Each structure stands twice: as structure tokens, then as C-alpha cells.
CSV table of C-alpha atoms and ligand atoms in Angstrom, one decimal:
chain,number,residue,atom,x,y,z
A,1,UNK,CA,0.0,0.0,0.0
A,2,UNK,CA,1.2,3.7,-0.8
A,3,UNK,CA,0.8,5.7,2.1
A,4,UNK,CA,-0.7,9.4,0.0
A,5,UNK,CA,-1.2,12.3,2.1
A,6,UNK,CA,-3.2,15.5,0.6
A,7,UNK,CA,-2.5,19.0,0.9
A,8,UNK,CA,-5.4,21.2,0.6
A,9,UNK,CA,-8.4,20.3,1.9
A,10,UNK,CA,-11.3,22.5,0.3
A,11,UNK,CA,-13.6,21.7,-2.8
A,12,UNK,CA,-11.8,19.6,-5.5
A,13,UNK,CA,-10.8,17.5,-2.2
A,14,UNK,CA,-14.1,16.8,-1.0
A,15,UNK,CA,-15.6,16.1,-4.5
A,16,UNK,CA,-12.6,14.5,-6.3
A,17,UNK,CA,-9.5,13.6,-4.6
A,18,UNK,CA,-10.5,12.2,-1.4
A,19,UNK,CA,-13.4,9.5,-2.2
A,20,UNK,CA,-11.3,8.6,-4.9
A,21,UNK,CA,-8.2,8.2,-2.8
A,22,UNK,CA,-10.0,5.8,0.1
A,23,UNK,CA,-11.9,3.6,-3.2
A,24,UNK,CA,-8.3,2.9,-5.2
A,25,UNK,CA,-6.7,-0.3,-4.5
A,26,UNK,CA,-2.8,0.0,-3.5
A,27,UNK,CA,-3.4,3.7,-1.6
A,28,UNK,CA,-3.8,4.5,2.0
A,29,UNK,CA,-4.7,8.0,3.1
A,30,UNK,CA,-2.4,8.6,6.2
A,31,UNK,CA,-2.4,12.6,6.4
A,32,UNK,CA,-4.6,15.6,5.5
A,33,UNK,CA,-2.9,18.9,5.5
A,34,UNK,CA,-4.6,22.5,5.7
A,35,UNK,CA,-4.2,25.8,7.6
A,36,UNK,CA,-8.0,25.9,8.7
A,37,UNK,CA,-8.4,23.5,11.0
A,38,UNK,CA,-12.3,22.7,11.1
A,39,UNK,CA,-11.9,22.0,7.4
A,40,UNK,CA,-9.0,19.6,7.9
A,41,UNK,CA,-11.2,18.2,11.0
A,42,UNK,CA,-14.3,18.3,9.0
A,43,UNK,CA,-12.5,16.1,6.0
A,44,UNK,CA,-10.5,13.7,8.5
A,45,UNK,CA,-13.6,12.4,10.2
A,46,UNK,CA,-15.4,11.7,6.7
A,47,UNK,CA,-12.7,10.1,5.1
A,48,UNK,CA,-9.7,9.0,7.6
A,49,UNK,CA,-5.9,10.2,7.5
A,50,UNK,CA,-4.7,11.9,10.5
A,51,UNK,CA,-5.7,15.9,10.5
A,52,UNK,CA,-2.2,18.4,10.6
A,53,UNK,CA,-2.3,22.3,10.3
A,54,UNK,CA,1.5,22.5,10.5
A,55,UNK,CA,3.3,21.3,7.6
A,56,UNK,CA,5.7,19.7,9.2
A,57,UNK,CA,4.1,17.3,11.4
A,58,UNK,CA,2.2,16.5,8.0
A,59,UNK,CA,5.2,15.6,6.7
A,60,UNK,CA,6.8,13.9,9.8
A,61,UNK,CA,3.6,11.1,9.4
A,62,UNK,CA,5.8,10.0,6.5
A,63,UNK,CA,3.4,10.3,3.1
A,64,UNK,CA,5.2,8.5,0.1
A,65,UNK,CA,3.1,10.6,-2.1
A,66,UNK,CA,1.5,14.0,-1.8
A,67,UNK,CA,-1.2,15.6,-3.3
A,68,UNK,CA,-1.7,19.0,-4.0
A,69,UNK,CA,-5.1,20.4,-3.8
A,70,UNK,CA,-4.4,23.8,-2.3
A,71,UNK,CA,-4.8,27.0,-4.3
A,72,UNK,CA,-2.8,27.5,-7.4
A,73,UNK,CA,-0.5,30.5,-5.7
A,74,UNK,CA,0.6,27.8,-3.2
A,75,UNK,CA,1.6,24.8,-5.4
A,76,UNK,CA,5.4,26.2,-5.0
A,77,UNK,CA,5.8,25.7,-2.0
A,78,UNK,CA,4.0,22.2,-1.1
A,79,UNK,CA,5.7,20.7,-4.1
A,80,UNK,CA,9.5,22.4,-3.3
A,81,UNK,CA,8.6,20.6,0.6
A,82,UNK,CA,8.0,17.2,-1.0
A,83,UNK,CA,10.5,17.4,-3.3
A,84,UNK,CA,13.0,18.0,-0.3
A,85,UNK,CA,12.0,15.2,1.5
A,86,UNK,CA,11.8,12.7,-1.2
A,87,UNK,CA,7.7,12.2,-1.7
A,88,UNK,CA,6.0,11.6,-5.4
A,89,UNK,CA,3.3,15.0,-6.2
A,90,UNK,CA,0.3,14.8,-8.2
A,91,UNK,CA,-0.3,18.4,-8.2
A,92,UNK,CA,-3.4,20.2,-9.4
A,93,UNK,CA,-3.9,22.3,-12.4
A,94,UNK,CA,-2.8,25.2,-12.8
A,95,UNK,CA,0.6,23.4,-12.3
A,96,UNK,CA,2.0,27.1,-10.7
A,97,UNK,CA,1.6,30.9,-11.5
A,98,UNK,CA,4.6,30.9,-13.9
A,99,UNK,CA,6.7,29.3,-16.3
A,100,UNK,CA,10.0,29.8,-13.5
A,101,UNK,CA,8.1,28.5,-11.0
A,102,UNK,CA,6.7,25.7,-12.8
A,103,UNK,CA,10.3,24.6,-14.2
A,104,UNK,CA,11.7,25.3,-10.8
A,105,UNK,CA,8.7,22.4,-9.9
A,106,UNK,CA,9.7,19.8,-12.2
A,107,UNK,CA,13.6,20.5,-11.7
A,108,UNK,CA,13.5,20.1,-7.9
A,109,UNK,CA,11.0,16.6,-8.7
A,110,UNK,CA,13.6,15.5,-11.1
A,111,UNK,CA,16.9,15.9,-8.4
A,112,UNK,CA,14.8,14.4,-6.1
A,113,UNK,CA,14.5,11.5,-8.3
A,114,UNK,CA,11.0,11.3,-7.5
A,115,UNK,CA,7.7,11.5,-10.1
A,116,UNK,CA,5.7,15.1,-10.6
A,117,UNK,CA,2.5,14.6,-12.2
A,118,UNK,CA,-0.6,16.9,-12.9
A,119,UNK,CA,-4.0,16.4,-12.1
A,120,UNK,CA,-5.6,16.6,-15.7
A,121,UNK,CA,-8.5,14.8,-15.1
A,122,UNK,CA,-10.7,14.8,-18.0
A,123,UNK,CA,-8.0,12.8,-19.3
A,124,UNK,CA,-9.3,9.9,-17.7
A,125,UNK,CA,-13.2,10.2,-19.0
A,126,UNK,CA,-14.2,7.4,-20.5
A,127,UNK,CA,-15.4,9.8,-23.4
A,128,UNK,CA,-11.8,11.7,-23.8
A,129,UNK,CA,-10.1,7.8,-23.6
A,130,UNK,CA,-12.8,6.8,-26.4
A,131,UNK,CA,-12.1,9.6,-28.2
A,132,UNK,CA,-8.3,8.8,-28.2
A,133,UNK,CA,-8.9,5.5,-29.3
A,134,UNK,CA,-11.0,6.6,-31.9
A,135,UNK,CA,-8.4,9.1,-33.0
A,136,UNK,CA,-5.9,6.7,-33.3
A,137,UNK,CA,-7.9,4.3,-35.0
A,138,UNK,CA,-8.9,7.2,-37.6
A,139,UNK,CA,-12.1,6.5,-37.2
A,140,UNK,CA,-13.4,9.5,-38.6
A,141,UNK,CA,-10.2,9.9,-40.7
A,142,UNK,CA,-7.2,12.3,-40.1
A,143,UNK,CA,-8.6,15.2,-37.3
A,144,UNK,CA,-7.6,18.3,-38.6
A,145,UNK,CA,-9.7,20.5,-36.5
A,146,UNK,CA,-11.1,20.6,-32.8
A,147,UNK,CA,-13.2,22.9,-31.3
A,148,UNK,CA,-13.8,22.4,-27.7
A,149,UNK,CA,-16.3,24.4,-26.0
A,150,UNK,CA,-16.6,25.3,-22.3
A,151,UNK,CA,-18.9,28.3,-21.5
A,152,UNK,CA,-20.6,28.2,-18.3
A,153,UNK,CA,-20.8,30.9,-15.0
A,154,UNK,CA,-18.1,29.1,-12.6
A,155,UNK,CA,-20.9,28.5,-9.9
A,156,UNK,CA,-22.5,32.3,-10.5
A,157,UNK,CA,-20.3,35.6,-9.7
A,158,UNK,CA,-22.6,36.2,-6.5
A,159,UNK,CA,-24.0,34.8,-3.5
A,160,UNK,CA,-26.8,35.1,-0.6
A,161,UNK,CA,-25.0,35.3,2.7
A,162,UNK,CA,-27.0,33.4,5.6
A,163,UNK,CA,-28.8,37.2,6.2
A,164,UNK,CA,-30.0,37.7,3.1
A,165,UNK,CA,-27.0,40.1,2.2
A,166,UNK,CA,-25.8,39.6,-1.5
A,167,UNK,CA,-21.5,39.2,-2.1
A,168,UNK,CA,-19.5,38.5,-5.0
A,169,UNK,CA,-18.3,34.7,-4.6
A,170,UNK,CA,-15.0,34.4,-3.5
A,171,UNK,CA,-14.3,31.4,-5.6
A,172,UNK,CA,-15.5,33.1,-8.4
A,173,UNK,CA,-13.3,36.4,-7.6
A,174,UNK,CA,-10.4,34.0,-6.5
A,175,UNK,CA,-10.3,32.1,-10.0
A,176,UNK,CA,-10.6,35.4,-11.8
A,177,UNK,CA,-7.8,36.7,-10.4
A,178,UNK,CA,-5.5,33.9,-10.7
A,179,UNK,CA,-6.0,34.3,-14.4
A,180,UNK,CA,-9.6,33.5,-15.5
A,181,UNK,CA,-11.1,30.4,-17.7
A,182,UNK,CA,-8.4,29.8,-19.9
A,183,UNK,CA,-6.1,29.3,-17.1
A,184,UNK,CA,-8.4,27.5,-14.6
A,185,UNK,CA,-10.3,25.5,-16.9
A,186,UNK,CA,-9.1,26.2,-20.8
A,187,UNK,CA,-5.6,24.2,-19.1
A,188,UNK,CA,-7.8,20.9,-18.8
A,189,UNK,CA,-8.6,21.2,-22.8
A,190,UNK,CA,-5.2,22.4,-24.1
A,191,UNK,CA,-3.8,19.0,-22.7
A,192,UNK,CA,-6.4,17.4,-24.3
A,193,UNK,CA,-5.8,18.8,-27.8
A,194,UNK,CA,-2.0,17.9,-27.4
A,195,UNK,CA,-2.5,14.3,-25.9
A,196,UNK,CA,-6.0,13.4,-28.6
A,197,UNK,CA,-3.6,14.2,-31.2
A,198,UNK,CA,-0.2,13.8,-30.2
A,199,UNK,CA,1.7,16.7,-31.4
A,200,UNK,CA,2.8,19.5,-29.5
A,201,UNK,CA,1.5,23.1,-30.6
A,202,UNK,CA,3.5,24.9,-32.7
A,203,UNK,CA,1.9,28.8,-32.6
A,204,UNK,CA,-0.9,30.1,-30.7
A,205,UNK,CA,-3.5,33.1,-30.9
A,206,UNK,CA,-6.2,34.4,-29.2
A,207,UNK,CA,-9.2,37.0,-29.0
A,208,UNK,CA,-11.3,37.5,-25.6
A,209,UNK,CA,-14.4,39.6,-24.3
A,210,UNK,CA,-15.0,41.2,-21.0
A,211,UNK,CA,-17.9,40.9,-19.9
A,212,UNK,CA,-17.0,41.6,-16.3
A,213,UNK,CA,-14.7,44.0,-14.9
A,214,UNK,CA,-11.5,42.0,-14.1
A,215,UNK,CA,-7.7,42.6,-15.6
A,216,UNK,CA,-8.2,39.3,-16.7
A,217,UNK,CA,-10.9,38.3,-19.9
A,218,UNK,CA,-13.6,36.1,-19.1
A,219,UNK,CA,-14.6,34.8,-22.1
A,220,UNK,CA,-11.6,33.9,-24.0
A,221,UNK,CA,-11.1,32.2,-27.8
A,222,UNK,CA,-7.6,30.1,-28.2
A,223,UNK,CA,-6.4,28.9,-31.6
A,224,UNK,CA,-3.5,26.6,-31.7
A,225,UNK,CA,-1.7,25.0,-34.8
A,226,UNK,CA,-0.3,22.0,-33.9
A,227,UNK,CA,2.7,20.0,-35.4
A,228,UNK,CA,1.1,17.6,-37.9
A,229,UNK,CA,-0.9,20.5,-39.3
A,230,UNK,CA,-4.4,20.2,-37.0
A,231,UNK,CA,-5.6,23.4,-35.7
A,232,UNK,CA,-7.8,23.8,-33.0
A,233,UNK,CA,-10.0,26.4,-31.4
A,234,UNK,CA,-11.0,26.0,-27.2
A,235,UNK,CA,-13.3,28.6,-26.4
A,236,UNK,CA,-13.8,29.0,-22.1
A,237,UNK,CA,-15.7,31.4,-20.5
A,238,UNK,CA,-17.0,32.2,-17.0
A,239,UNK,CA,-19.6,34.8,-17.9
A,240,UNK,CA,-22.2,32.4,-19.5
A,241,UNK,CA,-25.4,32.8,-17.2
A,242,UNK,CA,-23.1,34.2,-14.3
A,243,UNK,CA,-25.7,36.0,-13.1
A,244,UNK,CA,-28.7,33.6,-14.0
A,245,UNK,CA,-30.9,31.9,-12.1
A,246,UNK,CA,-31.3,28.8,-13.9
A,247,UNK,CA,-27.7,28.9,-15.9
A,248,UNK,CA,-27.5,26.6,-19.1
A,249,UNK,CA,-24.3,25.8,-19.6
A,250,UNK,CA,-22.7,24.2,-22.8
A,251,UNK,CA,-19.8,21.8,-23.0
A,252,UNK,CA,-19.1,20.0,-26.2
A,253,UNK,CA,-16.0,18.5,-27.8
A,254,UNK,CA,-16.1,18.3,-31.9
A,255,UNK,CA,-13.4,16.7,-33.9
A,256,UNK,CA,-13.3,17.1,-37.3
A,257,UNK,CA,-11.7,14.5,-39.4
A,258,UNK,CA,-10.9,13.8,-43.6
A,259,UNK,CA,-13.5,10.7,-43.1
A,260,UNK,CA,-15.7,12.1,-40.6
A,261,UNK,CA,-17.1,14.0,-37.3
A,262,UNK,CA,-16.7,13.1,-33.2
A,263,UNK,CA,-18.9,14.4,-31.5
A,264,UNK,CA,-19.2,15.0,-27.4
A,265,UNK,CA,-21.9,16.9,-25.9
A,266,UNK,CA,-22.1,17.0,-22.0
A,267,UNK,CA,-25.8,17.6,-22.2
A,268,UNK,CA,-27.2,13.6,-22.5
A,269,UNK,CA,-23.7,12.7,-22.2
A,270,UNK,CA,-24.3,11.9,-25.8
A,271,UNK,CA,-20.7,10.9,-27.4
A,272,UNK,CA,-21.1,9.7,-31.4
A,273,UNK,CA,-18.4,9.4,-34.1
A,274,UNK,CA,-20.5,10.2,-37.5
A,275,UNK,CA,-18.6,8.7,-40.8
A,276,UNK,CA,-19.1,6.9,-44.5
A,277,UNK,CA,-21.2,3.8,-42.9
A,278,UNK,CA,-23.3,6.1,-40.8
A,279,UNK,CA,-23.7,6.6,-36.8
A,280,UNK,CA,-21.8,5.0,-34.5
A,281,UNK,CA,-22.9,6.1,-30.7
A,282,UNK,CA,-20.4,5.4,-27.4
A,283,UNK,CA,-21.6,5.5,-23.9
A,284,UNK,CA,-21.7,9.4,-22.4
A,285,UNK,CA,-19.9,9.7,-18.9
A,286,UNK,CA,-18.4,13.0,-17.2
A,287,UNK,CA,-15.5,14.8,-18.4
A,288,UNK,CA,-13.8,14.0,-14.9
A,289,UNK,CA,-13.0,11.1,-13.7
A,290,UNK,CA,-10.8,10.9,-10.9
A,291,UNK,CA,-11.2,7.1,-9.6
A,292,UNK,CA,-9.8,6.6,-13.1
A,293,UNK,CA,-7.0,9.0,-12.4
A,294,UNK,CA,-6.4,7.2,-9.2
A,295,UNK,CA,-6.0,3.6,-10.2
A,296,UNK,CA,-3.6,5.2,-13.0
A,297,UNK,CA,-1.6,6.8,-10.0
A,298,UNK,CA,-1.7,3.8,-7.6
A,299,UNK,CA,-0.2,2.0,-10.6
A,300,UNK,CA,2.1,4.4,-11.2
A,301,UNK,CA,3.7,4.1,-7.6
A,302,UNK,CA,3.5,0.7,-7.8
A,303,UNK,CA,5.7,0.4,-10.3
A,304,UNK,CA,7.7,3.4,-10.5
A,305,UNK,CA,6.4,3.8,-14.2
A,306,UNK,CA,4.7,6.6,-14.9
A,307,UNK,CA,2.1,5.4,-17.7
A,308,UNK,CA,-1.4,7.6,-18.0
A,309,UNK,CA,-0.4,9.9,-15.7
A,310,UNK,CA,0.1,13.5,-17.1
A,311,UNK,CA,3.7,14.7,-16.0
A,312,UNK,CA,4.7,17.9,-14.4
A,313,UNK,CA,5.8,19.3,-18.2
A,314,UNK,CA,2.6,18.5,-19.8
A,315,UNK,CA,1.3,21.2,-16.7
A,316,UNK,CA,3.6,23.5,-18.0
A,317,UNK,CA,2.9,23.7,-21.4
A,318,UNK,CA,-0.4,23.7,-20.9
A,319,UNK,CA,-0.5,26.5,-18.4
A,320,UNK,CA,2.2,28.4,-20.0
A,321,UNK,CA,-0.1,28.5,-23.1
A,322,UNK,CA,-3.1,29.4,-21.1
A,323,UNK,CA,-1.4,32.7,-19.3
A,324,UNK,CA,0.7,33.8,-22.1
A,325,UNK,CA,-2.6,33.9,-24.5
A,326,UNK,CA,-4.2,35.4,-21.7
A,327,UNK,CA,-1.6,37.9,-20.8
A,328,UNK,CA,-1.3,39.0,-24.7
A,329,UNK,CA,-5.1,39.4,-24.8
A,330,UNK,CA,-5.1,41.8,-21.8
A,331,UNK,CA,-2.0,43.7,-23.0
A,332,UNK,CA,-3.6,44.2,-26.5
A,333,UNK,CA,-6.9,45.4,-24.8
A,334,UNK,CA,-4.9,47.8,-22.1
A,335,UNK,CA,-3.3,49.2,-25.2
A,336,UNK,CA,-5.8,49.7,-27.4
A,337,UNK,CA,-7.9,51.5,-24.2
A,338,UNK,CA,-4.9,53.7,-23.5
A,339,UNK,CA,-3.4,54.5,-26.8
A,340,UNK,CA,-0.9,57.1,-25.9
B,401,NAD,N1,-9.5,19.2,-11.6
B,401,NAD,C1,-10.6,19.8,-11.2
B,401,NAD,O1,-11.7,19.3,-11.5
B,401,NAD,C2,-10.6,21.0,-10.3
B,401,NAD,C3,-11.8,21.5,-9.8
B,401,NAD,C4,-11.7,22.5,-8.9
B,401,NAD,C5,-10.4,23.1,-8.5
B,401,NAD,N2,-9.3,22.5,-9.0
B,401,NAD,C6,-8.0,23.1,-8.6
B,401,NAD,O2,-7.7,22.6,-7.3
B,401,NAD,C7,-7.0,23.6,-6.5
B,401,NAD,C8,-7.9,23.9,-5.3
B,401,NAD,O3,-9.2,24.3,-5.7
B,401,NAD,P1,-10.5,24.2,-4.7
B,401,NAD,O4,-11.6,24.6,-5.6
B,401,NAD,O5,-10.5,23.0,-4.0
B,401,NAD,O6,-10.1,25.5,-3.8
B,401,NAD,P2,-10.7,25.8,-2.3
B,401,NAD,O7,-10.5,27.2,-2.1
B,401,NAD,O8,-12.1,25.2,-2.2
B,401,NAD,O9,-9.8,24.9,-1.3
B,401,NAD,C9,-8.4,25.2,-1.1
B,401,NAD,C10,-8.1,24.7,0.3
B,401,NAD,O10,-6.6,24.8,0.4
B,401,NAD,C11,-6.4,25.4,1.7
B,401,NAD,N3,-5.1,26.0,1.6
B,401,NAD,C12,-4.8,27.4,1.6
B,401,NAD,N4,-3.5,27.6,1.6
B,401,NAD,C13,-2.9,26.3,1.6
B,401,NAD,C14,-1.6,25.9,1.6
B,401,NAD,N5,-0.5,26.7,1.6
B,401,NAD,N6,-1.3,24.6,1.7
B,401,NAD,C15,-2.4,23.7,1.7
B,401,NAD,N7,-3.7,24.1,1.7
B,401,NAD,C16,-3.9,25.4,1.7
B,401,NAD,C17,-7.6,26.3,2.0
B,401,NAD,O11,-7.7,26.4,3.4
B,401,NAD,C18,-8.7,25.5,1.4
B,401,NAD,O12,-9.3,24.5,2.3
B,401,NAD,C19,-6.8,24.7,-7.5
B,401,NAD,O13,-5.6,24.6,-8.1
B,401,NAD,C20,-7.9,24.6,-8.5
B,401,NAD,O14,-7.6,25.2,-9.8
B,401,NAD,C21,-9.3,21.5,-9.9
């Protein structure tokens, strides 16, 4: 059994990490890790490990693996802590707030001789793994162009408080701030484009809206051009029904191939490949599945191979793509507002 300890014990923990980390054959949870310590409490009594809010005592309980599921700004330093005591990271997306610090990440992983991968969970859908298959069985011929659609209103910009008293969401502020969609979510499809088709991307572009009043767009169009000659367009936004009552949101993945059309759309969970014989329909599932990331990781340890698992560079390039496209859209904007 690997013993796994987790750093970061708020959302993606509870829903993701956690229940899939006490279901996986081969892992044991041994240690939770966070600086609020009813949260820690709260997530030790529901799924075991022994609660820390001190770093070191976390890492005194001996973890063979970490993961990180604390906020974005903080991946540094958790990972840098493992790495200098010797502990495999799965680290969540966005890998860090910069290319240094994400190169520092995978440098200090690399000395320590021990593996860095990042959490890019859609991988493990059974519709993105279909979808690979299918791509590499040219089911629908030679892809030459993706467009891969998130739009939806992160969980709505505002909130009641228990009086009645309206706020703006601090999550939804928080992931605005550390760089909008593109880098919170937009990362998840970028690594799906490069890993579907297997070549890296050679140029990049991008055109955004702001719909809301951050430094960072919310509603952001990437086009990449990757090596093989496949382009493909991920549009991510936050501001679709952000302020809705009853948002809609739309999620679809379309490949477009030389024989043919793939075709994802989260609403039915209808997945269909469309071609010269006709229809050919797969079972639907989430685009997250994080038991299937898990028994990819377990494996992973077991064997000191890293298979599935998305390594630390794949989280670079990914992000490095998502904040330079997003930092050359705001530039242009900021320019074009203050032309002298
Ligand atoms: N893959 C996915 O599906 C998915 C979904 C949501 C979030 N995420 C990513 O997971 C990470 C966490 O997101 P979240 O929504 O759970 O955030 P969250 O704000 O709900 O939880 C973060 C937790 O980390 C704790 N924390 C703060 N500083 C810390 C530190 N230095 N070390 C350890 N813990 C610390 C906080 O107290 C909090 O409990 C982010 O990188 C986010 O982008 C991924």
C-alpha cells in the first residue's frame, strides 16, 4: 500500500481527490494537510488520515506521495517541501503561476528522483479515452480540426450570505484573479488537444471579451496550430449565465476528421463518431474522472512507471499556453484603451 497524504483540503478534495483516494486499491490515506483547521477536522472524520495544520508534522507522518489540492499561488511551496524530503506529487492544475516556477517544480522533482504529475482529469473520461482511441484508429479519418467548448458561470459571480446580504463569490473572484477560464479550466482542454492528437502546438492566438470588470478576460477564444498541421479552437468562458438563475451551460467536444465528425456533448452525455457507414454512438460519462486518475496513480507508484499519468511538463505547457494567450489578450486590450 502507498501511504498518500493530501494538501489542501477545500472543494476539489471533498468532490474528487478524497473519495477517490480511500476507493483505489494500493493507496492509503495517512495525512490531510490544511491551515483551517475545522476544514482539515471536517475532511478527517469523513474520510480517515490523520488531521495536521503544520506542515511539518504533515510531513513527519511520512506520506510516500502527496497531493496537492491547495490554491494555485501555493503549489510552489508544497511541491518544493515534497521534493525535499523525497515524496512523489500529483499536483493540481494550474501546475504554478509561472513558467519559473513551474520549471523550478519539475527541476526540484527531477533531483529528487521522485515522479511530478498533474491532475488533468478529464484525461481519464471514458469519453476523452474513447475519443483517443477513436483518433488513433482514424475512425473518422485524419482530425484536422477541434473545437472544444466550455462556457458556463463558474458557480454564479454572486451569492446570498445566511442574512439575506448579496456578495461577490469568493471562488468566483479568486479564479478570476489567478488568471480567469483559460487558465483554470481552458488548461484541462489544451492538454487534451496535445495528448488526442499527439503533437505539440507549434503557434498560438487568441481573441477575448470582458464581460466583467476583471484585468483578466472572461470569455476567452484560443487557436493553436499544432505540429502535424491540426488546428484547434477552445473557447472557455466564466460569464455564460453568471448572473442567471437557472444557468445553461454548454460543453461539447467536436473533432473534425478527412472521413468524418466526433462528437461529445455533456448535455445527454451523448458521445457519437458520424462517418461513410453512418452513426456509431459510445456510452456518455463525465468529463472528470478521478477514480480513473487514481487507479492510473496507484499503478504508477506501484511500479515506479509513470504510464497515463500526465507529468509535471505536460502542466507546464499547458499552463504556459493558457497565461501567455491570456496575458497577450489583456496587453492588447490595455493598449488599445490607453493609446498614448
Ligand atoms: N481538476 C478539477 O476538476 C478541479 C476542480 C476545482 C479546482 N481545481 C484546482 O484545485 C485547486 C484547489 O481548488 P479548490 O476549488 O478545492 O479550492 P478551495 O478554495 O475550495 O480549497 C483550497 C483549500 O486549500 C487550503 N489552503 C490554503 N493555503 C494552503 C496551503 N498553503 N497549503 C495547503 N492548503 C492550503 C484552503 O484552506 C482550502 O481549504 C486549485 O488549483 C484549482 O484550480 C481542480
Amino acid at each position: 500500500m502507498a501511504r498518500v497524504g493530501v494538501m489542501g483540503c477545500g472543494a476539489v478534495a471533498e468532490f474528487g481527490h478524497l473519495p477517490a483516494i480511500v476507493g483505489t486499491p494500493g493507496l492509503e490515506l495517512v495525512a490531510l494537510f490544511d491551515p483551517s483547521a475545522s476544514r482539515v477536522n471536517a475532511m478527517s472524520e469523513r474520510f480517515g488520515g490523520t488531521p495536521f495544520t503544520d506542515p511539518g508534522a504533515f510531513f513527519a507522518a511520512k506520506p510516500e506521495a502527496i497531493v496537492v489540492a491547495s490554491p494555485a499561488g501555493t503549489h510552489l511551496e508544497n511541491v518544493l517541501a515534497a521534493a525535499e524530503r523525497g515524496i512523489h506529487v500529483l499536483c493540481e492544475k494550474p501546475l504554478a503561476m509561472n513558467d519559473d516556477d513551474a520549471q523550478t517544480m519539475i527541476d526540484a522533482m527531477a533531483s529528487a528522483g521522485k515522479m511530478l504529475f498533474t491532475g488533468f482529469v478529464y484525461r481519464f473520461s471514458p469519453v476523452a479515452l474513447q475519443i483517443k482511441k477513436w483518433v488513433e484508429e482514424e475512425i473518422a479519418g485524419d482530425i484536422r480540426s477541434l473545437r472544444l467548448i466550455y462556457d458556463w458561470d463558474l458557480h454564479g459571480q454572486w451569492e446570498q450570505t445566511s442574512d439575506g446580504k448579496w456578495i461577490e463569490s469568493p471562488r468566483w473572484r479568486g479564479r478570476m484573479l489567478e488568471g480567469g477560464p483559460m487558465v483554470d479550466c481552458g488548461v484541462h482542454q489544451i492538454d487534451l488537444a496535445r495528448w488526442w492528437l499527439g503533437g505539440e502546438v507549434l503557434r498560438y492566438d487568441v481573441a477575448a471579451a470582458w464581460v466583467s470588470d476583471y484585468e483578466a478576460p472572461d470569455h476567452v477564444y484560443l487557436h493553436m496550430d499544432h505540429e502535424g498541421g491540426a488546428h484547434t479552437m477552445v473557447e472557455m468562458s466564466f460569464t455564460y449565465g453568471h448572473t442567471a438563475a437557472e444557468p445553461a451551460p454548454i460543453f461539447t467536444y467536436d473533432l473534425i476528421g478527412t472521413g468524418g465528425v466526433i462528437h461529445f456533448n455533456r448535455d445527454g452525455w451523448r458521445l457519437d463518431v458520424r462517418h461513410g457507414q453512418g452513426t456509431l454512438v459510445a456510452p456518455g460519462a463525465s468529463e472528470k474522472n478521478f477514480p480513473g486518475m487514481y487507479a492510473a496513480f496507484s499503478e504508477a507508484l506501484r511500479t515506479g512507471e509513470p504510464g497515463m499519468m500526465p507529468s509535471g511538463r505536460d502542466g507546464l505547457v499547458a499552463t504556459r499556453i493558457a497565461r501567455t494567450a491570456t496575458e497577450t489578450v489583456s496587453a492588447r486590450r490595455s493598449s488599445s484603451m490607453n493609446p498614448h
